[in-house]
Short mmCIF file of C-alpha atoms and ligand atoms in Angstrom, two decimals:
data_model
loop_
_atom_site.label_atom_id
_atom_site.label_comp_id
_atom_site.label_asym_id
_atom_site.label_seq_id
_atom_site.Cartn_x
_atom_site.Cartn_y
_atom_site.Cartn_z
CA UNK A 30 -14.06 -22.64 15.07
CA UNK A 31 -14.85 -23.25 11.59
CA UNK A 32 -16.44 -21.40 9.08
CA UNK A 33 -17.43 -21.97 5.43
CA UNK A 34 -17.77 -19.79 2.82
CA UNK A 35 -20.41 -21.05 0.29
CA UNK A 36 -20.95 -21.03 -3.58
CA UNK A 37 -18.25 -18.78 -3.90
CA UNK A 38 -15.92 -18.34 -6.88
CA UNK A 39 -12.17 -18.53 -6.55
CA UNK A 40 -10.06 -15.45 -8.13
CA UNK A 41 -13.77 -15.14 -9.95
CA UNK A 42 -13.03 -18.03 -12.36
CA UNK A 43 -14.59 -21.27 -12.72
CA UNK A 44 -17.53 -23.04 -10.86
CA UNK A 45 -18.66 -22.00 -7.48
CA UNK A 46 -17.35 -23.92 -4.87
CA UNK A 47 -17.64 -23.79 -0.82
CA UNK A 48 -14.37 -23.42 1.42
CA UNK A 49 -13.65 -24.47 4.62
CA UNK A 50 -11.37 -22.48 6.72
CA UNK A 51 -10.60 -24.38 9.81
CA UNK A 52 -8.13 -24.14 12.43
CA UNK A 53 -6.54 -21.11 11.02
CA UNK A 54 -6.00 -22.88 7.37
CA UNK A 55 -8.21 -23.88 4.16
CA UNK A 56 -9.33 -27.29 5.16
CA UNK A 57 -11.36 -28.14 2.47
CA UNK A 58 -12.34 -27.01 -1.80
CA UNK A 59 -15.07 -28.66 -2.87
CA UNK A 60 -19.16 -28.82 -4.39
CA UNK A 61 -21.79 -29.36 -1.63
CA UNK A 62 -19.70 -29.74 1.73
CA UNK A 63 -21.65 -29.47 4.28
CA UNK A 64 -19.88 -29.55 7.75
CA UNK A 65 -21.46 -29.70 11.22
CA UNK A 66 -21.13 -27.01 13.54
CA UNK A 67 -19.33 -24.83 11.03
CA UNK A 68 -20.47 -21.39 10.35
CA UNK A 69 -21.87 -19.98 7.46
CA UNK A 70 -20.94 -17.35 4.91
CA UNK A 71 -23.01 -17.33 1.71
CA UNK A 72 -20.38 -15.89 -1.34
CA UNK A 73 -23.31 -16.76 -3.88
CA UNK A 74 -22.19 -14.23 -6.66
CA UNK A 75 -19.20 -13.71 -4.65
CA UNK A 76 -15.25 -14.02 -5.34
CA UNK A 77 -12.70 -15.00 -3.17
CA UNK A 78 -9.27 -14.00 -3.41
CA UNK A 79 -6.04 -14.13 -1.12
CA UNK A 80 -5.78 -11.53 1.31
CA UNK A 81 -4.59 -8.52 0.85
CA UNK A 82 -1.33 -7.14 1.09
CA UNK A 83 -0.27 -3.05 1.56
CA UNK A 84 3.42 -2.68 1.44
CA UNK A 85 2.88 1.10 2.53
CA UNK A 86 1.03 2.37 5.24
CA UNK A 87 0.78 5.09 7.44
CA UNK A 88 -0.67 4.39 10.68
CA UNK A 89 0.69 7.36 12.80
CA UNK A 90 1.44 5.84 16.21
CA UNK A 91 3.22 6.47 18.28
CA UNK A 92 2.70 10.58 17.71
CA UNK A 93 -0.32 11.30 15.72
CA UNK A 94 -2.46 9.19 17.43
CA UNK A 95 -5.30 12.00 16.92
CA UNK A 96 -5.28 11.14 13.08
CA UNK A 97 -4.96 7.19 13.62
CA UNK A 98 -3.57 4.51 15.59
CA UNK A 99 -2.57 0.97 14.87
CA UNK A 100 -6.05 -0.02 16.28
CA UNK A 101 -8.36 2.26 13.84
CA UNK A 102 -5.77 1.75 11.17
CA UNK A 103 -6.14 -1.75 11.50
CA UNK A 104 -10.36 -1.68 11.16
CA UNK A 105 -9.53 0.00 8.07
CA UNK A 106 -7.68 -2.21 6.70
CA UNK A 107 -9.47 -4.93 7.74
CA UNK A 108 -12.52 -3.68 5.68
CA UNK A 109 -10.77 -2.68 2.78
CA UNK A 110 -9.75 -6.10 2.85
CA UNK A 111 -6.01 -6.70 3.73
CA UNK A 112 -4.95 -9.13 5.94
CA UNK A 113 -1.32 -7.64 6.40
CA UNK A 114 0.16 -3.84 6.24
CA UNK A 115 3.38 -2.58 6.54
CA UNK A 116 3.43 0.86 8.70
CA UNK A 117 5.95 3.28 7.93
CA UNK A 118 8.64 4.76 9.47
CA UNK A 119 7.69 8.61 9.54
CA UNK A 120 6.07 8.18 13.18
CA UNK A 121 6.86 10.60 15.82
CA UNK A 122 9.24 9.36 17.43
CA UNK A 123 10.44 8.31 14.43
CA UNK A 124 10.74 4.18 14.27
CA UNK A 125 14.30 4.18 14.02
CA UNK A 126 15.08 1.78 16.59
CA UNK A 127 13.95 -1.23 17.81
CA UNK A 128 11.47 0.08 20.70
CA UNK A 129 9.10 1.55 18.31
CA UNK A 130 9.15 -1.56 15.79
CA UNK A 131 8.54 -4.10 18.41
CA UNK A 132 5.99 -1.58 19.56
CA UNK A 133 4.18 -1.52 16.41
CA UNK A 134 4.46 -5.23 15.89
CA UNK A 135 2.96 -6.07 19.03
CA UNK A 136 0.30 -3.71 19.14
CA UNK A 137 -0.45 -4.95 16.01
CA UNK A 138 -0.88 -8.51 17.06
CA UNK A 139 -3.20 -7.58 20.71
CA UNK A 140 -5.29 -5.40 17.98
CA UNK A 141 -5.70 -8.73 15.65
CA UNK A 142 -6.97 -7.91 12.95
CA UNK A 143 -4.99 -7.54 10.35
CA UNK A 144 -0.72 -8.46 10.94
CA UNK A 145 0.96 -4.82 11.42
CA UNK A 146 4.70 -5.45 10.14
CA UNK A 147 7.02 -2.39 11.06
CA UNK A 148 9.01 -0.69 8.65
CA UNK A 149 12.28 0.43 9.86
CA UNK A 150 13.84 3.80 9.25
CA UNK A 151 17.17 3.73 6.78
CA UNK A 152 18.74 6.66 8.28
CA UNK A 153 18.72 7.87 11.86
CA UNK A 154 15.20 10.77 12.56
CA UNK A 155 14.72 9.96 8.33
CA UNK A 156 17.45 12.97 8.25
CA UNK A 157 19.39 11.23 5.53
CA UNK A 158 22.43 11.20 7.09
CA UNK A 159 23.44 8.40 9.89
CA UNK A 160 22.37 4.82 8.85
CA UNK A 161 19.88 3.65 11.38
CA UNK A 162 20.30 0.40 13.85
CA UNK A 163 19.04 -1.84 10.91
CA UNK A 164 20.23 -5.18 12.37
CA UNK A 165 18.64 -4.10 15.67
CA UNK A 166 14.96 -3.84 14.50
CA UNK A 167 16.08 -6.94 11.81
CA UNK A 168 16.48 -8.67 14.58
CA UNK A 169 14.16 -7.89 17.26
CA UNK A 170 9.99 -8.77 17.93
CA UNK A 171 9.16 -6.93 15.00
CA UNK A 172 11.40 -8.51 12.85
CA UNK A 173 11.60 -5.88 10.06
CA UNK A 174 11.79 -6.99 6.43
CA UNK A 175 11.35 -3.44 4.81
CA UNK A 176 13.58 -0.41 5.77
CA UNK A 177 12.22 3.04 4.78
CA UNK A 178 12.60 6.77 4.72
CA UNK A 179 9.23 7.36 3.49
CA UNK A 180 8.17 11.07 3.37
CA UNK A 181 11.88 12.05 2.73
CA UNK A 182 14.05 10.50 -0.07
CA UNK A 183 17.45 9.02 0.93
CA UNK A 184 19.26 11.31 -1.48
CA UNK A 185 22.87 10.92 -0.49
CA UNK A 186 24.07 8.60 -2.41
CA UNK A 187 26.70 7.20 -0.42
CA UNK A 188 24.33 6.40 2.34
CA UNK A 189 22.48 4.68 -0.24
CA UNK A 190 24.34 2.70 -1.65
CA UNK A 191 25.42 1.47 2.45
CA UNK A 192 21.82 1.02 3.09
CA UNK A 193 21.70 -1.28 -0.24
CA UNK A 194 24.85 -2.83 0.97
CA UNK A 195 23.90 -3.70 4.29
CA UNK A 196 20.52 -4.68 3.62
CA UNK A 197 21.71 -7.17 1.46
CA UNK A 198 23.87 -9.19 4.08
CA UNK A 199 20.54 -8.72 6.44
CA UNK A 200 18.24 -10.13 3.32
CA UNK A 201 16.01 -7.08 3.46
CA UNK A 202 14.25 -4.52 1.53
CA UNK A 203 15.24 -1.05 0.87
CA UNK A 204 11.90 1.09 -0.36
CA UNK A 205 12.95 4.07 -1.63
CA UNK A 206 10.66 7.44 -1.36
CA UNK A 207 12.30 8.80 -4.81
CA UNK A 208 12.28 12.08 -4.52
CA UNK A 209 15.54 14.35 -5.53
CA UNK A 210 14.69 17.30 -2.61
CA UNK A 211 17.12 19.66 -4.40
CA UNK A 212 14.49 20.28 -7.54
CA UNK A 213 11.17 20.02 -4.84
CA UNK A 214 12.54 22.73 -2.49
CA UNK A 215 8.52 24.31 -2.31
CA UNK A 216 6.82 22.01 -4.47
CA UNK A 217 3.21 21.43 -4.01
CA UNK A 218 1.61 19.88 -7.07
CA UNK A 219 2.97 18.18 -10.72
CA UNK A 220 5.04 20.93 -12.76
CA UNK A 221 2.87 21.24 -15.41
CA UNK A 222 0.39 23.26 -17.10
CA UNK A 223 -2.07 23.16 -14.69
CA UNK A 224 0.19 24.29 -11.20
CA UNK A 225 1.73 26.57 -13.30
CA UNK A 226 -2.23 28.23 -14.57
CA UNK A 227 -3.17 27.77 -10.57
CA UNK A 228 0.04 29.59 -9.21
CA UNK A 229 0.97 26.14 -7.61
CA UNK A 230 5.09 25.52 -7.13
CA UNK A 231 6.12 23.05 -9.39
CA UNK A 232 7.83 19.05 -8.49
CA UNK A 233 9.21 18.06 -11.99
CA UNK A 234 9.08 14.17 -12.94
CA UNK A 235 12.40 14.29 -13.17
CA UNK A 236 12.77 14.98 -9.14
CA UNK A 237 11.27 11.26 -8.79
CA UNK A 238 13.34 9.87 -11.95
CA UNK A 239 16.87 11.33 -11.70
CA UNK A 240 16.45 9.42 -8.04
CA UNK A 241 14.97 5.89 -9.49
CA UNK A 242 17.68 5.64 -12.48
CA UNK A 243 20.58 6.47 -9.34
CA UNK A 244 19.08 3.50 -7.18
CA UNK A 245 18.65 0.91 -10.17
CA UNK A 246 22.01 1.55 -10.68
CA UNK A 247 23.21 1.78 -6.92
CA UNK A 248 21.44 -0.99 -6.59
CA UNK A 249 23.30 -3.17 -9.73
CA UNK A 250 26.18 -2.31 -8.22
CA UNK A 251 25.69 -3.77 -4.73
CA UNK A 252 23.84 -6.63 -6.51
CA UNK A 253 21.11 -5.42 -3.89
CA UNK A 254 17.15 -5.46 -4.25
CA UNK A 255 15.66 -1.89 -4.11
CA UNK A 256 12.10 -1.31 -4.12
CA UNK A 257 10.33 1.95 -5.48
CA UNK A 258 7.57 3.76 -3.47
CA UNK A 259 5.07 4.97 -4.97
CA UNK A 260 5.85 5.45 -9.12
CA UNK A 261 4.05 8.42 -10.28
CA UNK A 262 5.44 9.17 -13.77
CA UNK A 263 5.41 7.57 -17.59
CA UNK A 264 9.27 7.91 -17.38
CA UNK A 265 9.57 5.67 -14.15
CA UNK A 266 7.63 3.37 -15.87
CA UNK A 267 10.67 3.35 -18.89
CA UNK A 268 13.33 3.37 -16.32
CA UNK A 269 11.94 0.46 -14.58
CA UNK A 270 11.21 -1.04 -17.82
CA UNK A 271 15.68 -0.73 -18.63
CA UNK A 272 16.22 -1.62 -15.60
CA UNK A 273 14.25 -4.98 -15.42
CA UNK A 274 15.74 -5.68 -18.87
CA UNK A 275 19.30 -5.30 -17.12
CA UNK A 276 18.76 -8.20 -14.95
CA UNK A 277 18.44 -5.37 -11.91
CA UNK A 278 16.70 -6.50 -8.88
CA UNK A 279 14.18 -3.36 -8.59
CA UNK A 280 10.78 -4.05 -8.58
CA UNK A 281 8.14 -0.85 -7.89
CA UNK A 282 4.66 -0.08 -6.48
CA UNK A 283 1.74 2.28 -7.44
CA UNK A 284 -0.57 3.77 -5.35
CA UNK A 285 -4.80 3.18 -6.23
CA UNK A 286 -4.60 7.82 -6.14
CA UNK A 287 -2.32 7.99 -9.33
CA UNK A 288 -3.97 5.17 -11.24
CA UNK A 289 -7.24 7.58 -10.50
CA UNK A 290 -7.26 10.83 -10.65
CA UNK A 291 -4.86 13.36 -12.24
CA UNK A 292 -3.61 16.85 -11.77
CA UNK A 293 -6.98 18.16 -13.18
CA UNK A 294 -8.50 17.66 -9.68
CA UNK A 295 -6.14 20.61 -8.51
CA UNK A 296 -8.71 23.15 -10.28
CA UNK A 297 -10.44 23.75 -7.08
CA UNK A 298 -7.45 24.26 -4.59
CA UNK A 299 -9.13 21.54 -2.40
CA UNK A 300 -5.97 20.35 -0.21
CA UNK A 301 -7.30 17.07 -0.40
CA UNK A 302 -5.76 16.55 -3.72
CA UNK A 303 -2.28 17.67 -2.54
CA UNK A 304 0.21 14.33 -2.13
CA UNK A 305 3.83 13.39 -2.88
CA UNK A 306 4.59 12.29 -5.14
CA UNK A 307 1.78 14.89 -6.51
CA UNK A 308 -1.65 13.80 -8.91
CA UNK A 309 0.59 13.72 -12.48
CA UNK A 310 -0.99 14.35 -16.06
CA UNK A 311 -3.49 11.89 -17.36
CA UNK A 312 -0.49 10.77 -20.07
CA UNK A 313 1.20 9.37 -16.72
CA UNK A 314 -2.05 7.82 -15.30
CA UNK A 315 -2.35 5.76 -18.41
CA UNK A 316 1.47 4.77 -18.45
CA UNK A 317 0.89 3.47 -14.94
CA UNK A 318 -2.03 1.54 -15.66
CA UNK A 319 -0.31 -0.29 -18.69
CA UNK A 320 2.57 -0.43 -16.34
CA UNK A 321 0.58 -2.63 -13.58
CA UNK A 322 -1.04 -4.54 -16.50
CA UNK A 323 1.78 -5.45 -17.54
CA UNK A 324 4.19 -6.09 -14.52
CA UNK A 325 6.35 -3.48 -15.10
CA UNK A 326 4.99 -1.98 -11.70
CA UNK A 327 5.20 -4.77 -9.35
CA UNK A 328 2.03 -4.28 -7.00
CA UNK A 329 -0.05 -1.78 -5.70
CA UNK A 330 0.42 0.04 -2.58
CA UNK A 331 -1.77 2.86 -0.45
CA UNK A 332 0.34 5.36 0.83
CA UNK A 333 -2.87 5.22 2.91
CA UNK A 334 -1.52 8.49 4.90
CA UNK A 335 -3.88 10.04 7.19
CA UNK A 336 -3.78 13.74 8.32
CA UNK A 337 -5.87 15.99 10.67
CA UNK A 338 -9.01 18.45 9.28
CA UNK A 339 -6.59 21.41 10.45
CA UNK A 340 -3.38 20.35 7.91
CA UNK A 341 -6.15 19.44 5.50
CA UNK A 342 -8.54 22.31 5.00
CA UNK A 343 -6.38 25.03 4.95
CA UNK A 344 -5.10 27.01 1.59
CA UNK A 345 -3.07 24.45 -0.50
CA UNK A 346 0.76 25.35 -0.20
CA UNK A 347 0.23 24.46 3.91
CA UNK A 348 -1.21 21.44 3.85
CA UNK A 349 0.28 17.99 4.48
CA UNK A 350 0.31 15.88 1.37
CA UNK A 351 -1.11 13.02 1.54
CA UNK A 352 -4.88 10.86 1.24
CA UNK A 353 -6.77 7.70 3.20
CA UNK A 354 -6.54 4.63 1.14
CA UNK A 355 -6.85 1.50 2.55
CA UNK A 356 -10.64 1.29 2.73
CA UNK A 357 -11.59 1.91 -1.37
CA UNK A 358 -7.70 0.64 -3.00
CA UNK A 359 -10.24 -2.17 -3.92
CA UNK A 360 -12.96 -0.52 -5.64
CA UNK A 361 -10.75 2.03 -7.34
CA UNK A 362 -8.43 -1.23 -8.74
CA UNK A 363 -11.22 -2.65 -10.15
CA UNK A 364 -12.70 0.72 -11.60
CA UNK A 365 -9.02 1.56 -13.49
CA UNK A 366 -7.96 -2.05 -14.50
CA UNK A 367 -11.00 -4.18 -13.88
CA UNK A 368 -13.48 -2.47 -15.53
CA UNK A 369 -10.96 -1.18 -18.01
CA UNK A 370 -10.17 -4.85 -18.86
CA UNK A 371 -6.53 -4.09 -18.21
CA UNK A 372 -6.60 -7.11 -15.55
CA UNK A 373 -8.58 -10.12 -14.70
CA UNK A 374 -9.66 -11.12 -10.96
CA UNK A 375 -6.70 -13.07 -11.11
CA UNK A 376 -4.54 -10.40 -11.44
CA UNK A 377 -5.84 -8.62 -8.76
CA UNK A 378 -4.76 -11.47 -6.79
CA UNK A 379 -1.63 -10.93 -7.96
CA UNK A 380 -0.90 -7.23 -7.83
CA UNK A 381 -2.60 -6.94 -4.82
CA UNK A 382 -1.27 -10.04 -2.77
CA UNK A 383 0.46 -12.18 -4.53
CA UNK A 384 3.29 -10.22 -6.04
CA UNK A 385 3.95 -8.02 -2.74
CA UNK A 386 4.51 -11.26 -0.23
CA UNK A 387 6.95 -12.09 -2.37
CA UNK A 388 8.82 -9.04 -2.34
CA UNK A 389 9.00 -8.71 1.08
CA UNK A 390 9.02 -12.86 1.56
CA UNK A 391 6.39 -13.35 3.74
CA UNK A 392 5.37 -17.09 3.55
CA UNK A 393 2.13 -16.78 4.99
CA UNK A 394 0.68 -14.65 3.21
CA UNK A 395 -0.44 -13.98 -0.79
CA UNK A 396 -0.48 -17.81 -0.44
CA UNK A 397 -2.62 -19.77 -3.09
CA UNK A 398 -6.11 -20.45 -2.59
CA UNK A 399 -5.65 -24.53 -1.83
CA UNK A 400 -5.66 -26.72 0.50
CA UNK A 401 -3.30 -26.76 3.37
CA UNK A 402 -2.74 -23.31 2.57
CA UNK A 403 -3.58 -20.44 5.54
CA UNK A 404 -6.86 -19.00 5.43
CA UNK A 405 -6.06 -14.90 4.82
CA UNK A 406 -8.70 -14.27 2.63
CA UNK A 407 -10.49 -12.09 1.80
CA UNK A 408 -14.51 -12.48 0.25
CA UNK A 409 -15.80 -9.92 -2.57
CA UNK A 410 -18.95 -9.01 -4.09
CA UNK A 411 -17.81 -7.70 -7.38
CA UNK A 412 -21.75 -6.45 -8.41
CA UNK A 413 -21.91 -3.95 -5.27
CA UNK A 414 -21.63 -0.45 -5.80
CA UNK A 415 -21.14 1.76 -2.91
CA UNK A 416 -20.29 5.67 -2.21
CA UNK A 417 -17.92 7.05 0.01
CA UNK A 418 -18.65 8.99 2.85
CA UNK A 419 -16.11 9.95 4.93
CA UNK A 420 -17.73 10.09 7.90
CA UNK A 421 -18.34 6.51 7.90
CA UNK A 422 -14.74 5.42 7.34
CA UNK A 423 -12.84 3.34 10.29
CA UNK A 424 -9.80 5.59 10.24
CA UNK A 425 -9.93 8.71 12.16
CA UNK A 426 -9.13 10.93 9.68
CA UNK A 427 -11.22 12.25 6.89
CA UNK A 428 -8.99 13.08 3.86
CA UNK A 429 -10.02 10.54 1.14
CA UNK A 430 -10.35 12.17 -2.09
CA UNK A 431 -13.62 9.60 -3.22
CA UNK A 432 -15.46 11.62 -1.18
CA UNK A 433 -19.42 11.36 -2.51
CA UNK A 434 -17.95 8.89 -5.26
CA UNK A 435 -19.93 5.80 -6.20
CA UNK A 436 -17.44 3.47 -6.56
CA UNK A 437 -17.15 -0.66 -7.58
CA UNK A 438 -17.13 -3.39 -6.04
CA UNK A 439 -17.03 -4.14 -2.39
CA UNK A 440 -15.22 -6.24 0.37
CA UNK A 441 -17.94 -8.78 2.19
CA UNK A 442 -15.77 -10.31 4.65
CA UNK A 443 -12.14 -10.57 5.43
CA UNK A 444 -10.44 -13.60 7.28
CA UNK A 445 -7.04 -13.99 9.24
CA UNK A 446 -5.76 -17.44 10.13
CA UNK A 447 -9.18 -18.45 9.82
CA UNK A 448 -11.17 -15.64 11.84
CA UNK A 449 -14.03 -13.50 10.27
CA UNK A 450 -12.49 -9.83 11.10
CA UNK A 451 -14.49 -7.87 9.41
CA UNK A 452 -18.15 -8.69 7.90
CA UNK A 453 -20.90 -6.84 5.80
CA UNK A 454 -18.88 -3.55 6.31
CA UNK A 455 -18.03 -3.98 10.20
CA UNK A 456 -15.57 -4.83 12.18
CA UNK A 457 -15.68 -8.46 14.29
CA UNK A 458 -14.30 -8.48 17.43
CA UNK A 459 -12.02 -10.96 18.34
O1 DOR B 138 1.66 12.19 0.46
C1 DOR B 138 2.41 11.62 1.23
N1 DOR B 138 2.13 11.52 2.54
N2 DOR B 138 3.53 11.09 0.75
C2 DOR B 138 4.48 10.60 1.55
O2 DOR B 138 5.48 10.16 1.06
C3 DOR B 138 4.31 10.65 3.03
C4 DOR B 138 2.89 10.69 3.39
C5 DOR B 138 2.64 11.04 4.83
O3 DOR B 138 3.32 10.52 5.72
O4 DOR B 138 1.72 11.82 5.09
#
């Protein structure tokens, strides 16, 4: 099976050019191929770019299957472009053992269309306190690369610094949900101005900081890598700036929500707009934008975290934080840094692919487009314009906060090893 992808532009730079993917890989870059049998996929005014990467995901099986499951997770991804996910921890059971990752692994690969890698729990029911089986899961189907409390922060810092200690002799990742729980006992939006106008408990920056300057320095001392979930504040974005410029091995993710929208959105008490780490002040939404830009923030991540109409559209203080993502990360990168001019197509390629294979170190993916290389890509028409409708998402849930938005730029068609798996907005079977 072979298909080629026509008068396209690569990263959106240079001449158009046709592709072949064939046999799982790009066969062929060049002007005017023409290839018997193969099939076609016109990219006239089209860009192609790696496939994308999401280094946090929540995809809420096994427990929550009524919000999503690694199936409808998948579609979404799939059309939002991404070719591989990482799905988080926080499941119910929790994936703290190597049952549930090799579960969600090979779920992942019957569903086929996008590669589901498992993150691993740190600590044993995320409770903070027992280290988790991490050579286990390391070791087994699922072969976990990232470890993760997501949702909770591993706050004691002596099982921190373990986890950094031990995932260093396994060679994996420790992504750390910064949050200091002692100053966020209640919170439910930014401290600011605005939650304090609205009557909304307050979680201070310095919840998420005091906990990011701890782990840079845990993480010098173990001569560990730590990764940061999520960044949400302009004084993240120094800390991570120090600790780069020590020679520390952090690097940090933002999510497409907090390079959007701000704290201002709380004005109507819509629980749609509650998340941790909350919507910050528009100060911090520019600091993270200049952050990506500039690579202080490593790559962009969802947080795509799907919940239920009845923990969503309730008053404001019950609901469960958190918004869909995977399906418009896309359109809302290119509306804060494309449009903005703060990055290129290629960067895209980079924040969005490129930059979080390598922190996890997967070698098949956020490859180069060339030759030899496999074909995870993923087709864009940068000219489209679309609005969200929430109804008409893949996942199961419904809490995106685009709702009604006309948004930039769409995803055509996405390929894995070579196979179409989603096309003109739908899914393709496989
Ligand atoms: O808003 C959030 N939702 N932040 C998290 O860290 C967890 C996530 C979830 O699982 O719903």
């Amino acid at each position: 099976m072979s298909i080629l992808i026509t008068n396209v532009r690569l990263y959106g730079e240079g001449d158009p050019v046709d592709v072949l993917l064939a046999d799982g890989e790009i066969r062929e870059i060049g002007a005017g191929l023409s290839v018997d049998g193969a099939e076609i996929a016109d990219g006239t005014g089209q860009f192609l770019l790696p496939g994308f990467i999401d280094l946090h995901t929540h995809l809420r099986e096994p427990g929550r299957e009524d919000t999503e499951t690694i199936e409808t997770g998948s579609a979404a991804a799939a059309l939002g472009g991404y070719t591989a996910v990482f799905a988080m921890a926080n499941t119910s059971p929790v994936a703290d053992n190597a049952v549930i990752t090799d579960h969600v692994w090979k779920r992942g690969q019957e569903v086929g269309l996008v590669d589901v890698y498992p993150v691993g729990a740190v600590t044993v029911g995320l409770e903070g306190k027992q280290l988790a089986e991490m050579g286990t899961m390391a070791a087994g189907l699922g072969a976990v690369r990232m470890f993760s409390d997501d949702g909770m922060c591993v706050y004691d810092p002596l099982i921190m610094r373990r986890a950094l200690e031990y995932a260093n002799s396994l060679g994996v990742l420790i992504a750390q949900h910064a949050e200091e729980p002692r100053l966020t006992k209640g919170a439910v939006a930014h401290e600011g101005p605005t939650a304090a106008r609205l009557g909304l408990a307050g979680w201070p920056r310095a919840a998420e900081e005091s906990i990011v300057a701890r782990d840079a320095l845990l993480a010098r001392d173990a001569g560990a890598r730590v990764h940061i979930c999520h960044a949400s504040t302009a004084g993240t974005v120094e800390l991570l700036k120090w600790a780069k410029a020590q020679g520390i091995s952090v690097t940090a993710e933002v999510t497409p929500h907090h390079l959007l929208l701000d704290d201002s959105r709380l004005e109507t008490y819509d629980a749609v707009n509650r998340v941790n780490p909350p919507l910050r002040e528009a100060s911090d939404v520019t600091a993270l934008r200049q952050a990506l830009a500039e690579g202080v923030i490593d790559c962009v991540a969802t947080d795509h975290a799907p919940h239920a109409d009845q923990d969503k559209c309730c008053e404001f203080a019950a609901a469960r934080p958190g918004m869909l993502g995977l399906e418009t990360a896309l359109s809302i990168i290119v509306a804060t840094m494309v449009d903005t001019g703060l990055l290129d197509w290629r960067g895209v390629a980079q924040v969005m692919s490129e930059n979080p294979a390598r922190i996890v170190g997967l070698d098949d993916q956020g490859r180069p487009l060339a030759v030899g290389e496999p074909a995870n890509v993923v087709l864009i028409d940068p000219a489209a314009e679309w609005t969200v409708e929430a109804n008409d998402l893949a996942s199961i849930a419904r809490n995106t906060p685009y709702q009604a938005m006309t948004l930039p730029a769409k995803v055509t068609a996405t390929f894995l090893r070579g196979r179409a798996t989603a096309r003109d907005g739908k899914i393709v079977a496989g």
